[in-house]
Tab-separated table of C-alpha atoms and ligand atoms in Angstrom:
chain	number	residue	atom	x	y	z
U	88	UNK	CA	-18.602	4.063	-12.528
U	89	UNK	CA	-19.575	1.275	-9.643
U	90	UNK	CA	-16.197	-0.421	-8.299
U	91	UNK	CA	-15.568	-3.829	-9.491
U	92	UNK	CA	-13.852	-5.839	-7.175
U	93	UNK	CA	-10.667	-7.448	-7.799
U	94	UNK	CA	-9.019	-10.390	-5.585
U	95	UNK	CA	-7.676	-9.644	-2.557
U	96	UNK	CA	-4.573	-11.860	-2.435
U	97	UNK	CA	-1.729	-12.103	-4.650
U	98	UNK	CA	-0.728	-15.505	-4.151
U	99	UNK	CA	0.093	-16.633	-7.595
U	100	UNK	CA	3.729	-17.211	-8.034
U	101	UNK	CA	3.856	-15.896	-11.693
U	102	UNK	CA	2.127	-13.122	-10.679
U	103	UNK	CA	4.039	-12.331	-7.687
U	104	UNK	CA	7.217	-13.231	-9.913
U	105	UNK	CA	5.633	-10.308	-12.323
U	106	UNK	CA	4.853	-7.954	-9.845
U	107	UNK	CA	8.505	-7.907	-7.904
U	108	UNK	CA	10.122	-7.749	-11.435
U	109	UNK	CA	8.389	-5.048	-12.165
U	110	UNK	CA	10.003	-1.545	-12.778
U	111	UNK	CA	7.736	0.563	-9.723
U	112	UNK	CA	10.828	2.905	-9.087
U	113	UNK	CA	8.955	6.098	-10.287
U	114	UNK	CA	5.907	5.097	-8.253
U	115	UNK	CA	7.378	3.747	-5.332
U	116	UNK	CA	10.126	6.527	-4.642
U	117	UNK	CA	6.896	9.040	-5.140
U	118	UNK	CA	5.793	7.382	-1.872
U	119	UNK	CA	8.785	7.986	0.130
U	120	UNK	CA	9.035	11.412	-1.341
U	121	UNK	CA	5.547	12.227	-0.043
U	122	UNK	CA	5.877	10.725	3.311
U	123	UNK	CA	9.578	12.576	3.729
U	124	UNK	CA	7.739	15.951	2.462
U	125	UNK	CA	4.807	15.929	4.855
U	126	UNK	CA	6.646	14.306	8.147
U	127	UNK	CA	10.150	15.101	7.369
U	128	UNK	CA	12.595	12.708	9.596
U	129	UNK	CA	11.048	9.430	12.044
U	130	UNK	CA	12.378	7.162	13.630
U	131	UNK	CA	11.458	3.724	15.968
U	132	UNK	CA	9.128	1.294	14.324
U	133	UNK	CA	7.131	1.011	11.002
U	134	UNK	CA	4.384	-0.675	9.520
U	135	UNK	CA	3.961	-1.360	6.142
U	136	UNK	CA	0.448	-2.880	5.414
U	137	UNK	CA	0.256	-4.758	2.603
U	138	UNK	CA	3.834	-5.054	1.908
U	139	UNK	CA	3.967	-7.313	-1.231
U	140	UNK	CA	7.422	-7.952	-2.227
U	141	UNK	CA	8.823	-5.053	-0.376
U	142	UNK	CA	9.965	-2.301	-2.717
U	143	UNK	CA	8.325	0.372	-1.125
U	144	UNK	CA	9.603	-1.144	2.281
U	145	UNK	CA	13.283	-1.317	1.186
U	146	UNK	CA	12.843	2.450	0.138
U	147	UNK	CA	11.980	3.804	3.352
U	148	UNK	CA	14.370	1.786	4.953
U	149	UNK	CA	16.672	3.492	2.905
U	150	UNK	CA	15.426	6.603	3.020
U	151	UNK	CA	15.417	5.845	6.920
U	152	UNK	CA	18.360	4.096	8.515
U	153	UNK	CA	17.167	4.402	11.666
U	154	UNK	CA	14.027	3.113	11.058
U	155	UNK	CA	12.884	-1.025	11.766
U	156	UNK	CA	10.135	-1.922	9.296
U	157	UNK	CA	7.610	-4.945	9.710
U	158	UNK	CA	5.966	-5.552	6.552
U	159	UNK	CA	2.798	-7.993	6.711
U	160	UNK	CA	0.808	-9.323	3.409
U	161	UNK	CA	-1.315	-12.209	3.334
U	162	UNK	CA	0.442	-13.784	0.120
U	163	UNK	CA	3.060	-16.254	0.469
U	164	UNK	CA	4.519	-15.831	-2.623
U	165	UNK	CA	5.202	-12.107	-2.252
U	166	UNK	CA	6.399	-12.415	0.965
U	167	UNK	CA	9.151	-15.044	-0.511
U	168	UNK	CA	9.967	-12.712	-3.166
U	169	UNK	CA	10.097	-10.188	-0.606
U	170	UNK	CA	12.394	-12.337	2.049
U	171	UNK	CA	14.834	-12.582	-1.173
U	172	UNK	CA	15.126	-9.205	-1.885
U	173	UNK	CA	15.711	-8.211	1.643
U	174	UNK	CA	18.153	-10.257	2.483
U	175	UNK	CA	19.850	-9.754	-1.099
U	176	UNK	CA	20.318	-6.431	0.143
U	177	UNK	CA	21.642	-6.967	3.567
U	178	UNK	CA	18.860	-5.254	5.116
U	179	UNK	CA	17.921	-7.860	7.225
U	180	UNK	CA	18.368	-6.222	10.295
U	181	UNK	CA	16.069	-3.357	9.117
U	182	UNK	CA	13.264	-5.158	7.696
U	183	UNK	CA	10.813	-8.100	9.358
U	184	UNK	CA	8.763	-9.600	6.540
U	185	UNK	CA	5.863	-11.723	8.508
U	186	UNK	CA	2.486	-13.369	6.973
U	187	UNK	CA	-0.814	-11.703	8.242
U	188	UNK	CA	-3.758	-11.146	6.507
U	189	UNK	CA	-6.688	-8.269	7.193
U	190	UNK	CA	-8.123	-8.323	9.231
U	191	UNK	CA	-6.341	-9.603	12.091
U	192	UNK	CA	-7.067	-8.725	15.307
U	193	UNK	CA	-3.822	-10.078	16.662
U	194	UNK	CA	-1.471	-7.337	15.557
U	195	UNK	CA	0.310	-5.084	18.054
U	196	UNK	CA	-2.009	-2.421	19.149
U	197	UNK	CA	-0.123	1.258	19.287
U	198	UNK	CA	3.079	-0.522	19.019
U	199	UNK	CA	3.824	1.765	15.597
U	200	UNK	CA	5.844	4.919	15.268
U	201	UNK	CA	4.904	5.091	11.702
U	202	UNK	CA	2.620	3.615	9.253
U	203	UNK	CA	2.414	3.682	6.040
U	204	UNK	CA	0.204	1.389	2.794
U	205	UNK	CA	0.965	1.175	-1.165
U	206	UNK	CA	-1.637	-0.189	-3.392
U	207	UNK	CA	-3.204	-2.146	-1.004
U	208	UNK	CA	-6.933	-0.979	-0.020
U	209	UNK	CA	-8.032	-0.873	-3.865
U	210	UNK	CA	-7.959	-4.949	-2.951
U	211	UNK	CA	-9.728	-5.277	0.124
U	212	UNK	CA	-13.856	-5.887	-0.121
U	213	UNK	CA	-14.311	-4.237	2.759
U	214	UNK	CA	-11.757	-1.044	3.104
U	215	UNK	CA	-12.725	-0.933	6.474
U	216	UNK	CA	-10.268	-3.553	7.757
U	217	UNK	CA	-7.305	-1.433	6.771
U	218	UNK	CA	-8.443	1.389	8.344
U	219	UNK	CA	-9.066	-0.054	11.428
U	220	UNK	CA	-5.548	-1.773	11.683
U	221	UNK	CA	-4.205	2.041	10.940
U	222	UNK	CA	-6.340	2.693	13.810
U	223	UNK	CA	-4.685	-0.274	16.393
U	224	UNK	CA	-1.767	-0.765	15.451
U	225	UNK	CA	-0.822	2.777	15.284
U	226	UNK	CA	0.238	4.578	18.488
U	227	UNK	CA	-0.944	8.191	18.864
U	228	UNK	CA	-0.140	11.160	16.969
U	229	UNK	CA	2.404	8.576	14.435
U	230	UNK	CA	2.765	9.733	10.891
U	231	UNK	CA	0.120	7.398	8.568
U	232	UNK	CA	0.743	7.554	4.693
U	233	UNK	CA	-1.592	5.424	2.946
U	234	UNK	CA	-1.748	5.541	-1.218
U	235	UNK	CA	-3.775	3.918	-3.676
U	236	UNK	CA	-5.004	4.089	-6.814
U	237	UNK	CA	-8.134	6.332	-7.589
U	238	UNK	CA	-11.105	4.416	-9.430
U	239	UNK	CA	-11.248	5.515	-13.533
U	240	UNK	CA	-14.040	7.448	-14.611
U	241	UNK	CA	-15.359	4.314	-17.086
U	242	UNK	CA	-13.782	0.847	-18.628
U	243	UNK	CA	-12.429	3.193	-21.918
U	244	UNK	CA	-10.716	5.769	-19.247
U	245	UNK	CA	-9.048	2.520	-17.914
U	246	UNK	CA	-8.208	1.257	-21.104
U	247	UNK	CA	-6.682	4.495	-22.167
U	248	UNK	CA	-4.494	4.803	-18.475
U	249	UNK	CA	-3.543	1.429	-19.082
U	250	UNK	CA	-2.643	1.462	-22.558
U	251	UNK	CA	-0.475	4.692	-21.132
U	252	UNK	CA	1.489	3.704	-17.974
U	253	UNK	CA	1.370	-0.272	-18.779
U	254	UNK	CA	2.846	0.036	-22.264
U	255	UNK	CA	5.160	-2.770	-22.504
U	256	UNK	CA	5.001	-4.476	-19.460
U	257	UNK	CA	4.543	-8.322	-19.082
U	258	UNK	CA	0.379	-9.311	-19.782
U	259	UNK	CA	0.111	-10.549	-16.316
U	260	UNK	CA	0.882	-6.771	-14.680
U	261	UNK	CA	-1.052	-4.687	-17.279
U	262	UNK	CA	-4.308	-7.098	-16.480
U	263	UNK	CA	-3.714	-6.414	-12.770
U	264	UNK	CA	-3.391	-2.686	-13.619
U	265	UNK	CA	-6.561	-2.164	-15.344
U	266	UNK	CA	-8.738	-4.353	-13.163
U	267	UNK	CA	-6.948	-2.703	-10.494
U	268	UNK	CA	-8.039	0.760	-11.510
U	269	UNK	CA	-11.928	-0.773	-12.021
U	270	UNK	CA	-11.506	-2.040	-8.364
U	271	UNK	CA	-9.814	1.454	-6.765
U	272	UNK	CA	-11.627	3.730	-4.590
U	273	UNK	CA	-12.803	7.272	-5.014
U	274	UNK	CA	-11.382	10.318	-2.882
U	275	UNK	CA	-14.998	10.587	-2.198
U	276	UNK	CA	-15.909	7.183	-0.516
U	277	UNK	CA	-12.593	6.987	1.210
U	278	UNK	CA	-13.111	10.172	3.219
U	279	UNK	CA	-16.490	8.716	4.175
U	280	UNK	CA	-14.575	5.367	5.011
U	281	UNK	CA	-12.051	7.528	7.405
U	282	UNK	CA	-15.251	9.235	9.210
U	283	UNK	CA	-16.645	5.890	9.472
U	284	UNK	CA	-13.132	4.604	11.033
U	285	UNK	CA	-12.786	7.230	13.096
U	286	UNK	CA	-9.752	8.574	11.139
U	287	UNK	CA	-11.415	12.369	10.437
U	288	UNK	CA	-7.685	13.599	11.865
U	289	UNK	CA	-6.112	11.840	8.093
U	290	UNK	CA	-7.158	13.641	4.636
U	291	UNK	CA	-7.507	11.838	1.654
U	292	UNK	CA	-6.610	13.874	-2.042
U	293	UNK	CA	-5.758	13.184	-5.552
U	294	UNK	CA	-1.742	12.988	-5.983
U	295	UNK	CA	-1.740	12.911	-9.713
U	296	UNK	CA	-4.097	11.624	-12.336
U	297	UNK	CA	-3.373	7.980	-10.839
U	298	UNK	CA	-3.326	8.702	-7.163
U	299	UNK	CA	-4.896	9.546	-4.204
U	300	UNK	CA	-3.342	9.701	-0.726
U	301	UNK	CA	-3.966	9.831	2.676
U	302	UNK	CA	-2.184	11.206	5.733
U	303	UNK	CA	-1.998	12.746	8.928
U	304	UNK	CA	-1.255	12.273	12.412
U	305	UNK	CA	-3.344	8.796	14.626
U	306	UNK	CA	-5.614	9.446	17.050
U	307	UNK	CA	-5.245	8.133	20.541
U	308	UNK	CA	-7.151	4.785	20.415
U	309	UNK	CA	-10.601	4.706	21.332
M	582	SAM	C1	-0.680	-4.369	-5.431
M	582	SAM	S1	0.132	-5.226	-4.174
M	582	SAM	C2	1.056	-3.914	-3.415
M	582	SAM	C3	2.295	-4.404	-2.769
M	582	SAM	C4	3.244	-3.343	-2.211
M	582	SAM	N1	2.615	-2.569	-1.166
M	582	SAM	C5	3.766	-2.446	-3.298
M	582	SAM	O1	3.454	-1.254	-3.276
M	582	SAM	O2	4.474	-2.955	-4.179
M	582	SAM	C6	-1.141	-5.534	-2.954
M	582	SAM	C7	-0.717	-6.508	-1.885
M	582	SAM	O3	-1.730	-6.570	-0.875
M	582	SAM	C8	-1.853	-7.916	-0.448
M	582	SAM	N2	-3.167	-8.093	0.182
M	582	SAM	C9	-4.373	-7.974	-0.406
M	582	SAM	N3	-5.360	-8.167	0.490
M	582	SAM	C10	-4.773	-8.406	1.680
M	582	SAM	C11	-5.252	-8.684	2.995
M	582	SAM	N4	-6.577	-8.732	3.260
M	582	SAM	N5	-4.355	-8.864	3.994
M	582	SAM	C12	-3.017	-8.806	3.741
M	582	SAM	N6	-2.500	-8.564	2.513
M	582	SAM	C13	-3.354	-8.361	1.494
M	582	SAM	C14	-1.666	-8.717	-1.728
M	582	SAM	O4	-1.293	-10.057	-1.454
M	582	SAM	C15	-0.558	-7.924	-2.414
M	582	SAM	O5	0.718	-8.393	-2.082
């Protein structure tokens, strides 16, 4: 099936609202779990790329008490959900929430010790921008975990995932889930995106029937 795009930002407030009410606990402590099981203990500084409201940014710094995490996403509204949460918490000193959308140029180049993505490429038209910030902002050899959803095999295979992991959950978020597994990429085209970024040192797979991931070690910038 051809990808069909979906927007990039989330910067409605219901649906930012939606999205940080949102039960993600399976799906977001899968993403620690992975990153703990293929790089075991880091510390120093993180990036989190398409942060959102910051679950999965809270978990690793739980997960990882030594670790400072900046989280960047263009959408205001997540961000503020985000800033709430964090602070809520008392993990302000942990975690730096800050506005930035892809692609921008201006972030830190191999300032990161870590960094990691969740659920953000399947938004971007052109996939290339997050892999290139992976690329900058990254210094070399850090640990890079990014996952995504994989694209469904047709509209019916996406009604019939959503109708299975969205049951119940508010319109707004199962509407986002479908179109968001029309808009996902395939294992296929993102290991041609990582050859194309220069990234051939990361490997992209299927997790589960949802997934895929990608990891490895950064190169040393070009
Ligand atoms: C599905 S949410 C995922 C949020 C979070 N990573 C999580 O796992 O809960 C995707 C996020 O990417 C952000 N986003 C999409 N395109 C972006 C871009 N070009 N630059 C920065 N953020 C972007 C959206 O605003 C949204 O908050």
């Amino acid at each position: 099936m051809e990808r069909c795009p979906e927007p990039e930002l989330m910067d409605d407030a219901e649906q930012a609202r939606a999205y940080a009410q949102a039960d993600f606990s399976r799906a977001h402590q899968a993403v620690v779990a992975l990153f703990q099981r293929r790089f075991g203990n880091v510390a120093g500084i993180a990036l989190d790329l398409g942060c959102g409201p910051g679950d999965v940014t809270i978990r690793f710094a739980r997960a990882y008490p030594e670790l400072h995490l900046l989280g960047i996403d263009g959408s205001e509204a997540m961000l503020a959900e985000g800033r709430q949460a964090v602070a809520a918490l008392g993990l302000a000193h942990q975690i730096t929430l800050e506005r930035r959308f892809l692609p921008d140029p201006t972030l830190p180049a191999a300032a990161f010790d870590v960094v990691v993505s969740n659920s953000l490429l399947h938004h971007l038209s052109d996939p290339a921008a997050l892999w290139r910030a992976v690329r900058h902002a990254a210094r070399a050899g850090a640990p890079v975990l990014v996952v995504d959803l994989c694209r469904a095999e047709s509209p019916e295979a996406a009604r019939a995932l959503t109708a299975e992991h969205a049951a119940g959950a508010p319109e707004v978020l199962a509407r986002d889930f479908y179109n968001s597994l029309l808009a996902a990429y395939t294992v296929a085209e993102v290991t041609q995106q990582l050859a194309a970024a220069g990234l051939g040192s990361l490997h992209a797979e299927t997790t589960d029937e949802l997934h895929l991931a990608v990891w490895g070690h950064a190169p040393a910038r070009a």
